Amino acid sequence: MARWAARWLPARLCARTPASLRTSFALAFAAGAAGVTVLVGFLSYDSAARLVRLDEKSVFTEVVRDLRAQVRERPYSPADYTAVPDPGGPRDELAGATRTDVQVLAAGGRIVGAGHPALPAGDRERRVAARRDAGGHEERVVVLGDAEYHMATVALGGGRGAVQVARKLSGTEDLLSALQQRTVLLAAAVIALAGAVGWWLARRITGRLVRLTTAAESVAGHGRVDVVVPVAGRDEVARLGRAFDDMLGRLTTAVRDQQRLVQDAGHELRTPLTSLRTNISLLKRFEELPPDAREELLADLAGEARELTDLVNELVALAAGQRDDDPPSDVQLAEVAGRAAAAARRRTGREIIVRAVRPAVVEGRPAALQRAVGNLLENAAKFDADGTAPIEVVVTGARVEVLDRGPGIADCDLTRVFDRFYRAPAARGLPGSGLGLAIVREIAVAHGGRAFAAARPGGGARLGFTVGDDDPDRPPQGTAEDAGGAV
């Protein structure tokens, strides 16, 4: 049974958890207000009750003290306290202003002037009445009917009797009971008001969160990222909304880039695939072809396969984008350019000179930066295939540029050479996919920089990129002709 209860109770408690953040806020606000209200109410009532009871006790103590002083001043007899009317007499002084009940005992404890109500006169009171010393007294609490009284019996002295005074305690307790009821009602009203205010505040606070949650659920449910996110204010909720809106904006851009990449890739893949299908159909008549046609067909197949392989590799590299696993680190751009130049020399057989005008250390991904420099060098070697002049790489601070003496780039193509799959009219007969320079731009943007292209004085082209906030439009601080520090 205990084992079953241990499993059932937590489940029931979890099932009773409020379903909405608004309800949780309202309940928490009401619970906090309830705790504070109950604590303040209890402390206030306890302090008030102590003060009232202390005041009542002080009043009764003062009455008893006055009575004892009165009987010690002169030898009063029971008749002095039973005279009616007694304006200005000793009884009137006791009962008039203090709502005190007075009763007189004669010698032997006999009641000669009953109080209203009558007070008890037992053995203790009779002993006080027989006392010889004036002012001797006894105090006790008695119950008369349904009320409690604080009673004192004061001896007149000489065995002449005693005077009893009593004050009702139930009146004070009734007052405190009424105060307690009012405190409880006030606490309940405060708690209810706190719950209502908490609900209103929670509605204002969580309203934007609810709208943000609705937007997130819409994205999750329909897969659409072009959702308008309501953003207002400057607090943490507004910051969350702006961050969510920025995230959706980036996702929208990524989805559009992905769709454009797929569309462009499909378009570019059709050409080599069509050529491959045509050549494969010719293979059926391979034995009928003359030897020259056979060699041309095989060379064409090899070239198209190589072109298709390069295109797929570059598509994979471009789709990877900034998801490079190479962690950012401090990079010497001149060393990166030197490694890229060494690899390009082996692949192309061209002479490549690397010059560091102003060496700099930047933060970046070494493999990606080396790929960007390598793509620029392969592009220069492709367009200057018959050239004899060396290809030059100039590193100026956070700026890398590759200079060649090829045919150059027309002014109308300078702004488009880094677009995906774009190939200038003069380059459409050359091998390539049109993705190499696009990858350069992606890497530059991922490193906070930009790619740039310009005509080289004296003929040829000047292409490069920057890392960080270096200005790509700034004139170069050095060229291959005047820069020193070859690497």
PDB file of C-alpha atoms in Angstrom, residues 95 169-170 268 287 357 406 423:
ATOM      1  CA  ALA A  95     -17.894  51.939  40.286  1.00  0.00           C
ATOM      2  CA  LEU A 169     -12.923  40.076  30.995  1.00  0.00           C
ATOM      3  CA  SER A 170     -15.327  38.711  28.414  1.00  0.00           C
ATOM      4  CA  GLU A 268      24.345  23.094 -64.060  1.00  0.00           C
ATOM      5  CA  GLU A 287      33.584  -0.615 -82.886  1.00  0.00           C
ATOM      6  CA  VAL A 357      53.696  43.464 -47.489  1.00  0.00           C
ATOM      7  CA  GLY A 406      45.438  36.893 -68.191  1.00  0.00           C
ATOM      8  CA  ARG A 423      30.572  32.444 -66.023  1.00  0.00           C
TER       9      ARG A 423
END
